[in-house]
Short mmCIF file of C-alpha atoms in Angstrom, two decimals:
data_model
loop_
_atom_site.label_atom_id
_atom_site.label_comp_id
_atom_site.label_asym_id
_atom_site.label_seq_id
_atom_site.Cartn_x
_atom_site.Cartn_y
_atom_site.Cartn_z
CA UNK A 1 0.00 0.00 0.00
CA UNK A 2 2.78 2.37 0.99
CA UNK A 3 4.65 1.28 -2.13
CA UNK A 4 1.70 2.32 -4.29
CA UNK A 5 1.53 5.69 -2.61
CA UNK A 6 5.23 6.21 -3.34
CA UNK A 7 4.59 5.76 -7.06
CA UNK A 8 1.93 8.44 -7.00
CA UNK A 9 4.18 10.81 -5.08
CA UNK A 10 6.92 10.22 -7.64
CA UNK A 11 4.80 11.26 -10.57
CA UNK A 12 3.05 14.05 -8.66
CA UNK A 13 5.54 16.89 -9.36
CA UNK A 14 5.59 16.25 -13.10
CA UNK A 15 1.83 15.88 -13.35
CA UNK A 16 1.33 19.04 -11.28
CA UNK A 17 3.62 21.08 -13.54
CA UNK A 18 2.03 19.64 -16.65
CA UNK A 19 -1.43 20.40 -15.30
CA UNK A 20 -0.61 24.03 -14.54
CA UNK A 21 1.39 24.75 -17.69
CA UNK A 22 -0.11 22.40 -20.30
CA UNK A 23 -3.47 20.79 -19.52
CA UNK A 24 -5.27 23.78 -18.01
CA UNK A 25 -3.89 26.22 -20.62
CA UNK A 26 -5.30 24.03 -23.40
CA UNK A 27 -8.77 24.33 -21.92
CA UNK A 28 -8.23 28.06 -21.39
CA UNK A 29 -7.21 28.36 -25.03
CA UNK A 30 -10.42 26.66 -26.13
CA UNK A 31 -12.41 28.99 -23.91
CA UNK A 32 -10.61 32.08 -25.22
CA UNK A 33 -11.19 31.00 -28.80
CA UNK A 34 -14.91 31.60 -28.29
CA UNK A 35 -14.45 35.11 -26.97
CA UNK A 36 -13.74 38.55 -28.34
CA UNK A 37 -10.91 39.99 -26.32
CA UNK A 38 -8.08 42.42 -27.03
CA UNK A 39 -5.75 41.41 -24.14
CA UNK A 40 -6.44 44.69 -22.34
CA UNK A 41 -10.05 45.17 -21.40
CA UNK A 42 -11.42 43.32 -18.38
CA UNK A 43 -14.46 42.26 -20.40
CA UNK A 44 -14.19 39.02 -22.32
CA UNK A 45 -17.40 39.06 -24.27
CA UNK A 46 -18.80 35.83 -25.66
CA UNK A 47 -18.29 35.68 -29.40
CA UNK A 48 -19.27 32.08 -30.12
CA UNK A 49 -18.02 30.91 -33.47
CA UNK A 50 -17.48 34.41 -34.84
CA UNK A 51 -13.69 34.11 -34.60
CA UNK A 52 -13.73 30.94 -36.62
CA UNK A 53 -16.11 32.39 -39.20
CA UNK A 54 -13.83 35.40 -39.58
CA UNK A 55 -10.84 33.14 -40.12
CA UNK A 56 -12.58 30.92 -42.64
CA UNK A 57 -13.48 33.96 -44.71
CA UNK A 58 -9.91 35.26 -45.07
CA UNK A 59 -7.56 34.46 -47.90
CA UNK A 60 -4.60 34.41 -45.51
CA UNK A 61 -6.03 31.52 -43.52
CA UNK A 62 -6.53 29.34 -46.57
CA UNK A 63 -3.04 30.23 -47.77
CA UNK A 64 -1.65 29.10 -44.41
CA UNK A 65 -3.64 25.86 -44.67
CA UNK A 66 -2.28 25.25 -48.15
CA UNK A 67 1.32 25.90 -47.10
CA UNK A 68 0.99 23.68 -44.03
CA UNK A 69 -0.42 20.87 -46.16
CA UNK A 70 2.40 21.07 -48.69
CA UNK A 71 4.92 21.13 -45.87
CA UNK A 72 3.42 18.09 -44.15
CA UNK A 73 3.06 16.06 -47.35
CA UNK A 74 6.72 16.56 -48.25
CA UNK A 75 8.38 16.58 -44.85
CA UNK A 76 6.61 13.78 -42.98
CA UNK A 77 7.25 10.91 -45.46
CA UNK A 78 10.92 11.92 -45.70
CA UNK A 79 11.34 11.74 -41.92
CA UNK A 80 9.37 8.51 -41.75
CA UNK A 81 11.61 6.98 -44.40
CA UNK A 82 14.68 7.96 -42.41
CA UNK A 83 13.22 6.47 -39.23
CA UNK A 84 12.33 3.17 -40.92
CA UNK A 85 15.72 3.02 -42.59
CA UNK A 86 17.55 3.50 -39.32
CA UNK A 87 15.48 0.67 -37.85
CA UNK A 88 16.14 -1.76 -40.69
CA UNK A 89 19.91 -1.48 -41.04
CA UNK A 90 22.21 -3.90 -39.27
CA UNK A 91 23.49 -2.74 -35.88
CA UNK A 92 27.01 -1.43 -36.46
CA UNK A 93 29.04 1.42 -35.07
CA UNK A 94 28.19 3.50 -38.13
CA UNK A 95 24.47 2.91 -37.72
CA UNK A 96 24.69 3.91 -34.07
CA UNK A 97 26.45 7.15 -34.92
CA UNK A 98 23.90 7.80 -37.67
CA UNK A 99 21.02 7.24 -35.27
CA UNK A 100 22.54 9.73 -32.88
CA UNK A 101 22.97 12.20 -35.71
CA UNK A 102 19.34 11.74 -36.75
CA UNK A 103 18.14 12.41 -33.23
CA UNK A 104 20.40 15.40 -32.66
CA UNK A 105 18.07 17.97 -34.31
CA UNK A 106 15.32 17.08 -31.84
CA UNK A 107 17.43 18.23 -28.92
CA UNK A 108 19.12 21.18 -30.63
CA UNK A 109 17.85 24.64 -29.93
CA UNK A 110 15.75 25.97 -32.82
CA UNK A 111 17.48 29.32 -32.55
CA UNK A 112 20.93 27.91 -33.25
CA UNK A 113 19.58 25.85 -36.16
CA UNK A 114 17.87 28.94 -37.54
CA UNK A 115 21.07 30.98 -37.36
CA UNK A 116 23.15 28.29 -39.04
CA UNK A 117 20.66 27.71 -41.83
CA UNK A 118 20.13 31.39 -42.51
CA UNK A 119 23.90 31.48 -43.09
CA UNK A 120 23.92 28.33 -45.21
CA UNK A 121 21.18 29.65 -47.48
CA UNK A 122 22.32 33.26 -47.46
CA UNK A 123 22.10 34.71 -50.97
CA UNK A 124 25.52 36.35 -51.02
CA UNK A 125 27.63 34.62 -48.39
CA UNK A 126 25.98 31.20 -48.09
CA UNK A 127 27.82 27.91 -48.27
CA UNK A 128 25.49 26.62 -50.96
CA UNK A 129 26.00 29.76 -52.99
CA UNK A 130 29.78 29.25 -52.72
CA UNK A 131 29.46 25.70 -54.01
CA UNK A 132 27.21 26.70 -56.89
CA UNK A 133 29.43 29.64 -57.81
CA UNK A 134 32.33 27.25 -58.05
CA UNK A 135 30.30 25.28 -60.59
CA UNK A 136 29.51 28.51 -62.39
CA UNK A 137 25.84 28.70 -61.49
CA UNK A 138 24.22 32.07 -60.89
CA UNK A 139 23.31 32.89 -57.31
CA UNK A 140 19.87 31.82 -56.18
CA UNK A 141 17.74 33.85 -53.78
CA UNK A 142 16.91 30.87 -51.61
CA UNK A 143 14.80 32.60 -49.02
CA UNK A 144 13.57 35.60 -51.01
CA UNK A 145 11.94 33.61 -53.79
CA UNK A 146 8.29 32.84 -52.90
CA UNK A 147 8.32 29.63 -54.94
CA UNK A 148 11.49 28.36 -53.32
CA UNK A 149 11.40 29.57 -49.73
CA UNK A 150 9.01 26.95 -48.36
CA UNK A 151 11.12 24.08 -49.65
CA UNK A 152 14.28 25.63 -48.26
CA UNK A 153 12.74 26.07 -44.83
CA UNK A 154 11.20 22.63 -45.00
CA UNK A 155 14.62 21.09 -44.40
CA UNK A 156 14.13 22.20 -40.84
CA UNK A 157 10.91 23.38 -39.32
CA UNK A 158 10.17 26.90 -40.44
CA UNK A 159 12.24 28.63 -37.82
CA UNK A 160 14.44 31.00 -39.77
CA UNK A 161 14.22 34.48 -38.23
CA UNK A 162 14.22 36.30 -41.55
CA UNK A 163 10.87 35.01 -42.68
CA UNK A 164 10.28 34.73 -46.39
CA UNK A 165 7.91 37.53 -47.20
CA UNK A 166 5.94 37.59 -50.40
CA UNK A 167 7.63 39.22 -53.34
CA UNK A 168 7.72 42.94 -52.46
CA UNK A 169 7.87 43.84 -56.12
CA UNK A 170 4.37 42.49 -56.54
CA UNK A 171 3.18 45.16 -54.10
CA UNK A 172 0.89 42.74 -52.32
CA UNK A 173 1.16 44.36 -48.89
CA UNK A 174 -1.84 42.44 -47.60
CA UNK A 175 0.03 39.24 -48.24
CA UNK A 176 3.16 40.44 -46.47
CA UNK A 177 1.50 40.81 -43.11
CA UNK A 178 -1.41 38.43 -42.68
CA UNK A 179 -1.81 39.53 -39.05
CA UNK A 180 -2.31 43.14 -40.10
CA UNK A 181 -5.06 42.07 -42.45
CA UNK A 182 -6.85 40.23 -39.65
CA UNK A 183 -6.42 43.05 -37.13
CA UNK A 184 -7.70 45.51 -39.65
CA UNK A 185 -10.90 43.58 -40.20
CA UNK A 186 -11.35 43.08 -36.52
CA UNK A 187 -10.91 46.76 -35.67
CA UNK A 188 -13.21 47.93 -38.40
CA UNK A 189 -15.84 45.56 -37.07
CA UNK A 190 -15.72 47.16 -33.62
CA UNK A 191 -15.21 50.77 -34.66
CA UNK A 192 -18.17 53.16 -34.09
CA UNK A 193 -18.64 53.75 -37.78
CA UNK A 194 -19.45 50.14 -38.46
CA UNK A 195 -21.67 49.68 -35.41
CA UNK A 196 -23.90 52.64 -36.20
CA UNK B 1 25.80 40.33 3.01
CA UNK B 2 29.54 39.89 2.74
CA UNK B 3 29.48 40.80 -0.96
CA UNK B 4 30.75 37.36 -1.88
CA UNK B 5 33.72 37.65 0.45
CA UNK B 6 35.87 36.67 2.16
CA UNK B 7 37.93 35.82 -0.91
CA UNK B 8 35.00 34.55 -2.99
CA UNK B 9 33.96 31.98 -0.38
CA UNK B 10 30.29 32.97 -0.61
CA UNK B 11 30.21 34.25 -4.18
CA UNK B 12 27.27 32.45 -5.74
CA UNK B 13 26.27 32.97 -9.35
CA UNK B 14 23.35 35.25 -8.54
CA UNK B 15 25.61 37.41 -6.40
CA UNK B 16 28.48 37.46 -8.87
CA UNK B 17 26.01 38.46 -11.56
CA UNK B 18 25.23 41.72 -9.80
CA UNK B 19 28.80 42.54 -8.92
CA UNK B 20 30.00 41.94 -12.48
CA UNK B 21 27.08 43.74 -14.05
CA UNK B 22 26.63 46.73 -11.80
CA UNK B 23 29.95 47.25 -10.01
CA UNK B 24 32.27 46.56 -12.91
CA UNK B 25 29.54 47.63 -15.38
CA UNK B 26 30.33 44.70 -17.64
CA UNK B 27 26.72 44.15 -18.65
CA UNK B 28 27.66 41.62 -21.31
CA UNK B 29 29.38 39.32 -18.86
CA UNK B 30 26.61 39.84 -16.33
CA UNK B 31 24.06 38.78 -18.92
CA UNK B 32 26.11 35.74 -19.82
CA UNK B 33 26.07 34.74 -16.16
CA UNK B 34 22.31 35.22 -16.05
CA UNK B 35 21.89 32.86 -19.00
CA UNK B 36 24.15 30.27 -17.38
CA UNK B 37 22.19 30.45 -14.12
CA UNK B 38 18.95 30.14 -16.04
CA UNK B 39 20.08 27.09 -18.00
CA UNK B 40 21.46 25.42 -14.87
CA UNK B 41 18.22 25.87 -13.00
CA UNK B 42 16.05 24.58 -15.84
CA UNK B 43 18.29 21.58 -16.39
CA UNK B 44 18.57 20.62 -12.74
CA UNK B 45 14.95 21.16 -11.78
CA UNK B 46 13.66 19.67 -15.02
CA UNK B 47 15.77 16.55 -14.71
CA UNK B 48 14.85 16.08 -11.07
CA UNK B 49 11.13 16.28 -11.78
CA UNK B 50 11.31 14.18 -14.93
CA UNK B 51 13.52 11.44 -13.46
CA UNK B 52 11.23 10.91 -10.50
CA UNK B 53 8.21 10.47 -12.71
CA UNK B 54 10.15 8.43 -15.26
CA UNK B 55 11.30 5.99 -12.58
CA UNK B 56 7.78 5.43 -11.34
CA UNK B 57 6.49 4.97 -14.88
CA UNK B 58 9.27 2.55 -15.77
CA UNK B 59 9.32 0.31 -12.70
CA UNK B 60 6.07 0.58 -10.76
CA UNK B 61 2.70 -0.78 -11.72
CA UNK B 62 -0.06 1.21 -10.11
CA UNK B 63 -3.68 1.96 -10.97
CA UNK B 64 -3.89 4.91 -13.33
CA UNK B 65 -0.21 4.69 -14.10
CA UNK B 66 -0.68 3.84 -17.76
CA UNK B 67 -3.32 6.53 -18.10
CA UNK B 68 -1.01 9.11 -16.54
CA UNK B 69 1.81 8.04 -18.83
CA UNK B 70 -0.47 8.35 -21.85
CA UNK B 71 -1.32 11.85 -20.70
CA UNK B 72 2.39 12.69 -20.54
CA UNK B 73 3.02 11.25 -24.01
CA UNK B 74 0.08 13.24 -25.33
CA UNK B 75 1.80 16.47 -24.35
CA UNK B 76 4.54 15.66 -26.87
CA UNK B 77 2.03 16.05 -29.68
CA UNK B 78 0.67 19.38 -28.56
CA UNK B 79 2.20 22.42 -30.25
CA UNK B 80 3.57 24.71 -27.57
CA UNK B 81 1.88 27.68 -29.22
CA UNK B 82 -1.48 26.56 -27.91
CA UNK B 83 -0.42 27.09 -24.33
CA UNK B 84 1.50 30.34 -24.92
CA UNK B 85 -1.22 32.87 -24.28
CA UNK B 86 -2.85 31.10 -21.29
CA UNK B 87 0.61 30.60 -19.77
CA UNK B 88 1.31 34.28 -20.10
CA UNK B 89 -1.97 35.05 -18.38
CA UNK B 90 -1.23 32.56 -15.60
CA UNK B 91 2.19 34.05 -14.97
CA UNK B 92 0.79 37.56 -15.08
CA UNK B 93 -1.80 36.62 -12.49
CA UNK B 94 0.92 35.10 -10.28
CA UNK B 95 3.00 38.27 -10.67
CA UNK B 96 5.91 36.36 -12.19
CA UNK B 97 6.35 38.36 -15.38
CA UNK B 98 9.86 39.69 -15.97
CA UNK B 99 11.41 37.33 -13.43
CA UNK B 100 13.56 34.23 -13.55
CA UNK B 101 10.77 32.19 -12.01
CA UNK B 102 8.44 33.20 -14.83
CA UNK B 103 10.90 31.85 -17.37
CA UNK B 104 11.98 28.77 -15.48
CA UNK B 105 8.73 27.36 -14.07
CA UNK B 106 6.96 26.69 -17.39
CA UNK B 107 10.13 25.12 -18.80
CA UNK B 108 10.51 22.62 -15.96
CA UNK B 109 7.60 20.41 -16.93
CA UNK B 110 9.05 18.42 -19.78
CA UNK B 111 7.04 15.46 -20.94
CA UNK B 112 9.77 14.90 -23.52
CA UNK B 113 12.42 14.32 -20.84
CA UNK B 114 10.11 12.08 -18.81
CA UNK B 115 9.26 9.83 -21.77
CA UNK B 116 12.86 9.40 -22.87
CA UNK B 117 14.14 8.83 -19.35
CA UNK B 118 11.47 6.17 -18.86
CA UNK B 119 12.74 4.30 -21.89
CA UNK B 120 16.34 4.47 -20.68
CA UNK B 121 15.43 3.37 -17.17
CA UNK B 122 13.57 0.39 -18.63
CA UNK B 123 16.76 -0.62 -20.40
CA UNK B 124 18.65 -0.90 -17.14
CA UNK B 125 18.43 -4.49 -15.87
CA UNK B 126 16.89 -4.98 -12.44
CA UNK B 127 19.18 -5.99 -9.62
CA UNK B 128 18.01 -9.27 -8.20
#
């Protein structure tokens, strides 16, 4: 009996931390998603499904869905293939080192990965550019080209600080800052002119 | 109290941080110390909490144990962004914003560490 109690006491700290910082916040998130709130006012008015309706009606949301889908379809099978391959090979020293190398990204800080890869894919000073220049290939704007950027970032999770914005030459400012577009709609909905 | 003296005998990191940063005005080095302190605390506290739970999950069979472990594994699949805003609100309510505690406490609970430690502990053969 005492032994059983010990087990519960052992897992108690972890479960308590997870409850406070993961489980409860998830429920809070769900609750907040049904409310109209600007982070400042004490009132959190009930909005029901309005937030979701607003999202579904924006172009930016569907663009994000599209990009996420492409990313998942390409990235997940590649990782799965690597995982299966590392399971199937014979157990040697090389395969052990490889397995460690495959796991390393999971425990590496995203910030350091982002910094390294923004250097690797830098247009002017990048390693890849250096290699291609040696072969006589023109420089490629890896992270500035809207068609290319997603596939470059897909090598790691999209964590590069200099985010690939849409082509500025196209003048599509709405596309550059999806959040601004959303905020704008939201504000105009609550401004006096629209309520009258 | 003794400003880290006599001869550095009581100079802990938190104390040294202030003396380097605000007496010598080497803010860069002071900040570096702050980061080191922060990482130490997260690592030590996180490992302590995770190892305890991992041991119980690996070796003990108790009612609800599998369910609790499933709940821990489930946290691995939850994007951290979901809990960002509520966590901020929780910390704000507890008055922990802009403090070490506010940064360290949410980082301690690592389901990731617990799950992987459980697997390693299972690999260790039992004595007798």
